[in-house]
XYZ file of C-alpha atoms in Angstrom:
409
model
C 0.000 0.000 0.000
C 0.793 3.669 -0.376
C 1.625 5.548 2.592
C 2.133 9.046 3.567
C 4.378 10.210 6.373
C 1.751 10.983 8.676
C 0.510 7.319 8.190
C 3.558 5.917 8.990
C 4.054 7.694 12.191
C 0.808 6.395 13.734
C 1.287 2.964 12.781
C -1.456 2.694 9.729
C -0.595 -0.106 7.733
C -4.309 -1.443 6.633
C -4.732 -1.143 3.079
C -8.224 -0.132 2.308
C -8.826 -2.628 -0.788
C -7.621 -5.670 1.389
C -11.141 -4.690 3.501
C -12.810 -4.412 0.726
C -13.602 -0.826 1.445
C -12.148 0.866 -1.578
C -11.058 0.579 -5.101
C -7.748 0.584 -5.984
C -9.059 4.172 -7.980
C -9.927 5.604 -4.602
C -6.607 4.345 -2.562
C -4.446 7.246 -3.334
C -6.437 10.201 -2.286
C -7.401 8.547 0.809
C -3.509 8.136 1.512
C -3.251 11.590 1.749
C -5.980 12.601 3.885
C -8.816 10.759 4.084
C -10.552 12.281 0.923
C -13.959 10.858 0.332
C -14.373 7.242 -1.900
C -18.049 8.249 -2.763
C -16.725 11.905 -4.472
C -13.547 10.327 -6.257
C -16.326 7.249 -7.487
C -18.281 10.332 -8.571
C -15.346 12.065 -9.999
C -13.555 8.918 -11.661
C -14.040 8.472 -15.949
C -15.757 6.117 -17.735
C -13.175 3.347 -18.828
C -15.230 1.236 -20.618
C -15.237 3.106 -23.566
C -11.579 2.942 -23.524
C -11.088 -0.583 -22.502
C -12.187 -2.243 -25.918
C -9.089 -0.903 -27.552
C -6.797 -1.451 -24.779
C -5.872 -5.338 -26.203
C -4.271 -3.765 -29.040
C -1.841 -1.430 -27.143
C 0.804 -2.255 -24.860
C 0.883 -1.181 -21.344
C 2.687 1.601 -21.564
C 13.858 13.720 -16.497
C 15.978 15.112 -16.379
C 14.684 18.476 -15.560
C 15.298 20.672 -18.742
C 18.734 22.571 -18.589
C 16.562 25.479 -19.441
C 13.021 26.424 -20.636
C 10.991 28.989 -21.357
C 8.627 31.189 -18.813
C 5.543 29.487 -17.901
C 7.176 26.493 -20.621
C 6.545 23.710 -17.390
C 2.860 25.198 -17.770
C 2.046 24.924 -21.020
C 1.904 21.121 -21.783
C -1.632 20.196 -22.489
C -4.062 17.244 -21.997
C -5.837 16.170 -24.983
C -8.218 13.344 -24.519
C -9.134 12.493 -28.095
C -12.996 10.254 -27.922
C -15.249 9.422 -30.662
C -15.366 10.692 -34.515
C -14.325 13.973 -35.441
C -10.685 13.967 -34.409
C -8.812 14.421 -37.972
C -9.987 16.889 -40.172
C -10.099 17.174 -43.694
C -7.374 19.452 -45.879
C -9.798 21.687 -47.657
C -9.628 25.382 -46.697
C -6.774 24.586 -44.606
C -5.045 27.812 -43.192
C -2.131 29.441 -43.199
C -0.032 28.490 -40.021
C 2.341 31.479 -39.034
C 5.728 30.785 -37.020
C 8.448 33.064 -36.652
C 11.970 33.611 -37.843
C 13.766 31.182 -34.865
C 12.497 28.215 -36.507
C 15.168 29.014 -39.682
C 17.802 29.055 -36.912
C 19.392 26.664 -35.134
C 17.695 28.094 -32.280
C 14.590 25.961 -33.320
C 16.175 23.021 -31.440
C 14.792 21.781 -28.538
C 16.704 23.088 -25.424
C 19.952 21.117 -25.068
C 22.649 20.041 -25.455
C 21.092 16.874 -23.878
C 24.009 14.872 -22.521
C 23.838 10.690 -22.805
C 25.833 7.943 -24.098
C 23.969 7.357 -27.422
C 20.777 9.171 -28.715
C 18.839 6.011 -28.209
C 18.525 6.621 -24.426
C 17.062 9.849 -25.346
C 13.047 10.168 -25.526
C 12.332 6.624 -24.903
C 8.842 5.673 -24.939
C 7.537 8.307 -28.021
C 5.455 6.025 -29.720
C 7.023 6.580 -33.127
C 7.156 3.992 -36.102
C 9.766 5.242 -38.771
C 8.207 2.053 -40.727
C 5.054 3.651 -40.929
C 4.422 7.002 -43.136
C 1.896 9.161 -42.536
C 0.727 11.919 -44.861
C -1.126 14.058 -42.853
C -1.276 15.172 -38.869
C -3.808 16.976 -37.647
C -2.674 20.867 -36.632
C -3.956 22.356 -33.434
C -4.182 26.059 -32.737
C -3.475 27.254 -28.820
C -6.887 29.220 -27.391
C -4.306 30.786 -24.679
C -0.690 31.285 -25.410
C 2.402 33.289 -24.195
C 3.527 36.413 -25.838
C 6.953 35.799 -26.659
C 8.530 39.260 -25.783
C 5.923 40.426 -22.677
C 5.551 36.318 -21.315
C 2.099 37.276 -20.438
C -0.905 35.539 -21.888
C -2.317 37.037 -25.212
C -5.717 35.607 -24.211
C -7.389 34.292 -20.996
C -11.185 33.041 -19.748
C -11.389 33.655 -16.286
C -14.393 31.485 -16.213
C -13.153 28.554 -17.715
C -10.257 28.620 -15.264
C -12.428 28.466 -12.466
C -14.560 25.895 -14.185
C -11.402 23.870 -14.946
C -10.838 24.176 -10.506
C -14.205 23.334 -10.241
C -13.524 20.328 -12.484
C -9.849 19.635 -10.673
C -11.045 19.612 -6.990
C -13.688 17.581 -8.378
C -11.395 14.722 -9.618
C -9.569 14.934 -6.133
C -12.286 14.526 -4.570
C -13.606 18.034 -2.709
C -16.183 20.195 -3.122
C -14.773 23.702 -4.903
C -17.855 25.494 -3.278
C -16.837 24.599 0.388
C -13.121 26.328 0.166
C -11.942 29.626 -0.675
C -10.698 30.177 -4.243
C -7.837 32.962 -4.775
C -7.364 34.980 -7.675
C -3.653 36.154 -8.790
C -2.679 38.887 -11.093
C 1.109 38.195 -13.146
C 3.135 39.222 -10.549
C 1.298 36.633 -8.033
C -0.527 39.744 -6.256
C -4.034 38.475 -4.900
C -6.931 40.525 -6.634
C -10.368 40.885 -6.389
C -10.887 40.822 -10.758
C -8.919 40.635 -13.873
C -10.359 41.981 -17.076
C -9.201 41.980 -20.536
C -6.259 44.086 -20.922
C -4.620 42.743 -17.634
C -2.140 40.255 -16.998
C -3.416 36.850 -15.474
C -1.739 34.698 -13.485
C -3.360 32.068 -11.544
C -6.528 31.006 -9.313
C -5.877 28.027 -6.757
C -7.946 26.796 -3.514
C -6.054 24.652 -0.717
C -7.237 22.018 1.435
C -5.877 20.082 4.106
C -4.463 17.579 1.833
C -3.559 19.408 -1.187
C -3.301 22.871 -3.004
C -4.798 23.028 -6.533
C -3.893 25.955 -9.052
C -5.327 26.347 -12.857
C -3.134 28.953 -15.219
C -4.478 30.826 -17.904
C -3.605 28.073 -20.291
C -5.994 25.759 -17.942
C -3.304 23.403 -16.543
C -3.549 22.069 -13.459
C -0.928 21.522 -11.304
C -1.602 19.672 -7.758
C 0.817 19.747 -4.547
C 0.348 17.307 -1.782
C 0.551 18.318 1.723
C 2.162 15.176 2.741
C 3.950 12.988 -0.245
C 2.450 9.698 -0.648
C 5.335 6.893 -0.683
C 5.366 3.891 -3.034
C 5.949 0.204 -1.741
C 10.259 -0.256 -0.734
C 9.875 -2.394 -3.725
C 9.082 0.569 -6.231
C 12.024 3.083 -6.856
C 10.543 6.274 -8.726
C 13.359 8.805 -7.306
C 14.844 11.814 -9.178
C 17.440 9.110 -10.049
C 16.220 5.780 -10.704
C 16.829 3.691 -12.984
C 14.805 3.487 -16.501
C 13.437 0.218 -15.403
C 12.655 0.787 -12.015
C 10.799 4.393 -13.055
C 8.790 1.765 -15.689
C 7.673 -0.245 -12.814
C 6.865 2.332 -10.945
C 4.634 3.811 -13.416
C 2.850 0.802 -14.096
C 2.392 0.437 -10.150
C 0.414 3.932 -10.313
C -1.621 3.010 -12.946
C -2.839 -0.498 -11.794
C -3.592 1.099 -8.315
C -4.647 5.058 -8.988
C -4.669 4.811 -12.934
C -8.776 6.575 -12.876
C -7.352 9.687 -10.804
C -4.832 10.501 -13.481
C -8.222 11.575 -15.783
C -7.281 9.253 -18.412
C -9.832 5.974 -19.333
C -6.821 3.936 -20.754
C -3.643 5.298 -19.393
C 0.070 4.486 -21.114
C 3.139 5.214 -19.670
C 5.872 7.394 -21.450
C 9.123 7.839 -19.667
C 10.631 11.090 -20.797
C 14.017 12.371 -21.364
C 16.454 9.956 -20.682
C 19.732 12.595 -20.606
C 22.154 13.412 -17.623
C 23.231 15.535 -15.163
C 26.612 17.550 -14.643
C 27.153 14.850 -12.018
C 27.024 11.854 -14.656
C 23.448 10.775 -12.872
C 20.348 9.857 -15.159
C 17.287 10.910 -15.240
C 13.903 9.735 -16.543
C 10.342 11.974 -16.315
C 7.108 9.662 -15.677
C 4.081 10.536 -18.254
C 1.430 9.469 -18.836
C -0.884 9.868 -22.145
C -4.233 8.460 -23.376
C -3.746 5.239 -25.497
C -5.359 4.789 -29.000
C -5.187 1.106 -31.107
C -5.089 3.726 -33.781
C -1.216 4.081 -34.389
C -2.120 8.083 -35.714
C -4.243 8.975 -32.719
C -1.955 7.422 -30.368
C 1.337 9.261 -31.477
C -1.218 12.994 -31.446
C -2.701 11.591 -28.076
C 1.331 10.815 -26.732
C 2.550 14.275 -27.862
C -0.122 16.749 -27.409
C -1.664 15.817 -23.826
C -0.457 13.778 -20.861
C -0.438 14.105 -17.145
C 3.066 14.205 -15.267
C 3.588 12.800 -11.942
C 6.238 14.603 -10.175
C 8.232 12.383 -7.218
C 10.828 13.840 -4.604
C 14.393 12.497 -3.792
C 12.739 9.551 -1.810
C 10.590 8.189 -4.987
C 7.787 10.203 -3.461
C 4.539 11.666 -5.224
C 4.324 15.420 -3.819
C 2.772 16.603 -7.032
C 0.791 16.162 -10.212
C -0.006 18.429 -13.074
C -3.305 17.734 -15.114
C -3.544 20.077 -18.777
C -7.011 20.360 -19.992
C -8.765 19.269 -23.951
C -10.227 22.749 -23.598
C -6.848 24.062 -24.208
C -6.835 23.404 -27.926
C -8.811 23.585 -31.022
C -8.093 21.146 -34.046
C -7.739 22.906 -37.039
C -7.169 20.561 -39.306
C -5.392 17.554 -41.275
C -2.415 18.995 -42.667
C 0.204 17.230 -45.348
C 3.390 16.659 -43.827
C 6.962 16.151 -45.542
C 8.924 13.137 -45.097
C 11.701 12.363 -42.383
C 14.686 12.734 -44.979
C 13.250 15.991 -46.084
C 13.223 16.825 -42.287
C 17.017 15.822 -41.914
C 17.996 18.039 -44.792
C 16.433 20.723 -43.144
C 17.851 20.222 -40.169
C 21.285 20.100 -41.745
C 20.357 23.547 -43.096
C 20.993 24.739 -39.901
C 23.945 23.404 -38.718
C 22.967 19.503 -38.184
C 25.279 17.164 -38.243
C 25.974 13.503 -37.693
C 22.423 12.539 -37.037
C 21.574 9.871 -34.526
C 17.910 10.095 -34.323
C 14.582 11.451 -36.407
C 11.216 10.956 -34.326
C 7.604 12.641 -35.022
C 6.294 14.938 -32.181
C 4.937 18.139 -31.541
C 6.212 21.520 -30.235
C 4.503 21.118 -27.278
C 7.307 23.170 -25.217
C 7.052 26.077 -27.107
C 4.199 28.178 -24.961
C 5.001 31.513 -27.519
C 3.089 29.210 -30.564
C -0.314 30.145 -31.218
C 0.189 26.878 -33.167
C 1.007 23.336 -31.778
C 1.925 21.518 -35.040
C 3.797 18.532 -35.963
C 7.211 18.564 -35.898
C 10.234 16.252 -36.445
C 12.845 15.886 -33.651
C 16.314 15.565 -35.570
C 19.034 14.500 -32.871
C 22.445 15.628 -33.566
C 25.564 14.654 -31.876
C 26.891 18.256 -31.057
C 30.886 19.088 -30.716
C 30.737 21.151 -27.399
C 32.998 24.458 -28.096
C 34.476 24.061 -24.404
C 34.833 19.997 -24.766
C 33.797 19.645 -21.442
C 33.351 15.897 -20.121
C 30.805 15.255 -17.101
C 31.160 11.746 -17.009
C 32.674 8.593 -19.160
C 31.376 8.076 -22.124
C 29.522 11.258 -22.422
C 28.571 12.489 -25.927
C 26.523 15.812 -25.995
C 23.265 16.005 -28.642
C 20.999 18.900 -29.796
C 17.252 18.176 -31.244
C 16.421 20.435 -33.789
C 12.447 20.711 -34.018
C 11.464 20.856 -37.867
C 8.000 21.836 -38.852
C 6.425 18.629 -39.942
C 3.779 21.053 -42.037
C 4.682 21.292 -46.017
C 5.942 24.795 -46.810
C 2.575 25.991 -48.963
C 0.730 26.331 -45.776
C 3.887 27.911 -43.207
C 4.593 31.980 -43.182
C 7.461 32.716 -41.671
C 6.998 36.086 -40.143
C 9.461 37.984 -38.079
C-alpha cells in the first residue's frame, strides 16, 4: 500500500482494498488525507469506452537545462474520444511561425548529454516504418507572448470551471473552500479583465493545493507525499526500469485519478546531469489502437507525476482538452526531407529522427507537428561530465509542407 508520512508515524498499515472498502481508484487520495471514496467514485471516468481498444496497445527527467517562462505550464491534456478527431485538408489555413524556426535556435533546449541518442526520448510512440501523410494541426486558445511572457488571451471562467472540475477529480467540493485569484506578478486581486495580466486562481485544502493557469493546466501539490511500496524506486534518479515499474504500479492502483480511461506510460528524457546521474520523467498519455491517434494523443496531452528524492509523489499536473482547437489535417513532408532541413541549420551527424509536436514552445499560437532531428553536437568548451559522455541537440522541424507555413518575423 501507499503511505504518507503521517501514516507511517501512527502505525497505519491497513490497506483499504484488502477490507474491501475501496477501489484501488480511490486508494491514493485517501492516503493523503482521508478524501472521500463516494466523491472520487463520482469524480472517476468512464473506462469502458476505452477498454475495448486497450488489447491492441501495450501497457505503456531530467529536468530541462533550461526552458521557457511558464514552458513547465504549457503542456496540455488532450483526450481524443469518438469521430471527429482528424480533419479534412480543404480550406486549410495558413499556419504562421516566426523567424527562430530558420535558426538553429529551433532546437529543442539542449545540449542533452547521454551515451547514445537512443537513451534519449524513450517511450515516443514513433514507427519510422510507418508514413503518414497528414497530422492533424492544433491552434493554442491561450498562449504566451513571446517578448511580454504574459498571456495574449485568458477566460477567467473557464479557469475556475477547470478548478471546479480539478477539486472535483480529487475529490472536494470547490464550493466549500476559498478560491484565490492572482494577477502576473502573483498579487491576490479581487478581478482581472481583458487588458490585464493573469496569473493564476488556486484553492487549498488540508491535503492538497490546486492551481489552474491561464492556459488551464492544473498543477496539484500534496501536503504530505504519498510513498510507493520499498519495492518501487521512482526517485529523481532511478533507474529506466525501475521508473517503468513504478509507473505501471500507479496506474494499476490510482490509474482513474490521473483523468485518463486507458492510461500508457511514457518515460521522458532519458539525458544526464553535470554529475554523470540519469534521469527519466514519468508521463502518462491516453492510449489509441489507432497508431495516428496514439502518437497525437502521446505528444499533445499527458499528465506528469512529479516524485521527490525519496521516490515520493508530492505533485501532479493535469492540462485540460479545452486548451486546444483542431484545425485541421495537414500534409506533412517526409523524415529525410526533415534531416535536410535540419542540416540547413547546422545539423550534423544525425543519430535520431522521431515525429512529435512543439509542445514546449508556450510563444506558438500553433502546436503543429514537428520532427525531432538528434544531432551529436561538438561542445565548443569539450567539457566531459562523465565517461562516455557524448553531448546532442534536437532540432524541431515543422512537420507542415511549406505551402501552408509563413514565416513572419
Amino acid at each position: 500500500m501507499m503511505e504518507t508520512d503521517k501514516e507511517k508515524s501512527i502505525g497505519t498499515n491497513t490497506d483499504p482494498q484488502e477490507t474491501g472498502c475501496y477501489s484501488p481508484s480511490e486508494k491514493l487520495f485517501r492516503d493523503i488525507g482521508n478524501i472521500s471514496p463516494d466523491i472520487i467514485m463520482e469524480a472517476a471516468p468512464d473506462r469502458s469506452a476505452a477498454e475495448a481498444s486497450a488489447s491492441a496497445l501495450p501497457s505503456h527527467g531530467k529536468r530541462k537545462k533550461w526552458i521557457y517562462s511558464f514552458g513547465a505550464l504549457a503542456a496540455c491534456l488532450i483526450i481524443f474520444i469518438g469521430a471527429g478527431l482528424w480533419g479534412g485538408m480543404d480550406n486549410l489555413e495558413t499556419i504562421e511561425i516566426d523567424s527562430r524556426w530558420n535558426t538553429s535556435e529551433g532546437a529543442e533546449g539542449g545540449p542533452d548529454w547521454a551515451k547514445s541518442a537512443d537513451e534519449l526520448y524513450r517511450d515516443v510512440p514513433y514507427d519510422e516504418n510507418i508514413s503518414l501523410e497528414s497530422m492533424p494541426v492544433f491552434k493554442r486558445k491561450f498562449y504566451i507572448d513571446r517578448d511580454t511572457l504574459q498571456y495574449v488571451s485568458f477566460d477567467i471562467d473557464a479557469m475556475k470551471d477547470q478548478l471546479a472540475k480539478y477539486m472535483s477529480m480529487l475529490g472536494a467540493d470547490y464550493d466549500k473552500y476559498e478560491v484565490t485569484l492572482e494577477n502576473y506578478s502573483g498579487e491576490p486581486v479581487e478581478n482581472i479583465k481583458g487588458g490585464d495580466s493573469a496569473g493564476r486562481i488556486y484553492a487549498k485544502t488540508d491535503d492538497f493545493q490546486v492551481s489552474v493557469y491561464p492556459d488551464l493546466t492544473g498543477i496539484v501539490y500534496f501536503s504530505n507525499p504519498v510513498s510507493l511500496p520499498a519495492e518501487y524506486d521512482a526517485s529523481t534518479y532511478a533507474s529506466y526500469e525501475d521508473k517503468r515499474m513504478a509507473a505501471e504500479y500507479i496506474i494499476e492502483n490510482y490509474g482513474s485519478l490521473l483523468g485518463l480511461q486507458n492510461p500508457q506510460v511514457n518515460l521522458e528524457r532519458g539525458d544526464y546531469e553535470v554529475d554523470g546521474r540519469q534521469v527519466y520523467n514519468i508521463t502518462f498519455y491516453e492510449g489509441f489502437s489507432d497508431y495516428k491517434e496514439n502518437l497525437v494523443s502521446s505528444n499533445t496531452g499527458y499528465v506528469v507525476i512529479y516524485t521527490d528524492e525519496k521516490g515520493r509523489i508530492d505533485s501532479m499536473r493535469y492540462c485540460p482538452e479545452k486548451a486546444l482547437e483542431n484545425i485541421g489535417d495537414y500534409p506533412v513532408i517526409s523524415p529525410e526531407k526533415a534531416a535536410e532541413q535540419a542540416k540547413a541549420q547546422g545539423a550534423s551527424n544525425i543519430q535520431k529522427i522521431f515525429l512529435g509536436y512543439n509542445r514546449e514552445m508556450p510563444g506558438d499560437e500553433y502546436m503543429l507537428p514537428c520532427y525531432f532531428v538528434v544531432s551529436e553536437y561538438k561542445s565548443p568548451d569539450e567539457c566531459i561530465y562523465f565517461e562516455g559522455q557524448k553531448d546532442f541537440v534536437t532540432y524541431c522541424i515543422p512537420a507542415v509542407t511549406e505551402e501552408y507555413l509563413k514565416r513572419v518575423e
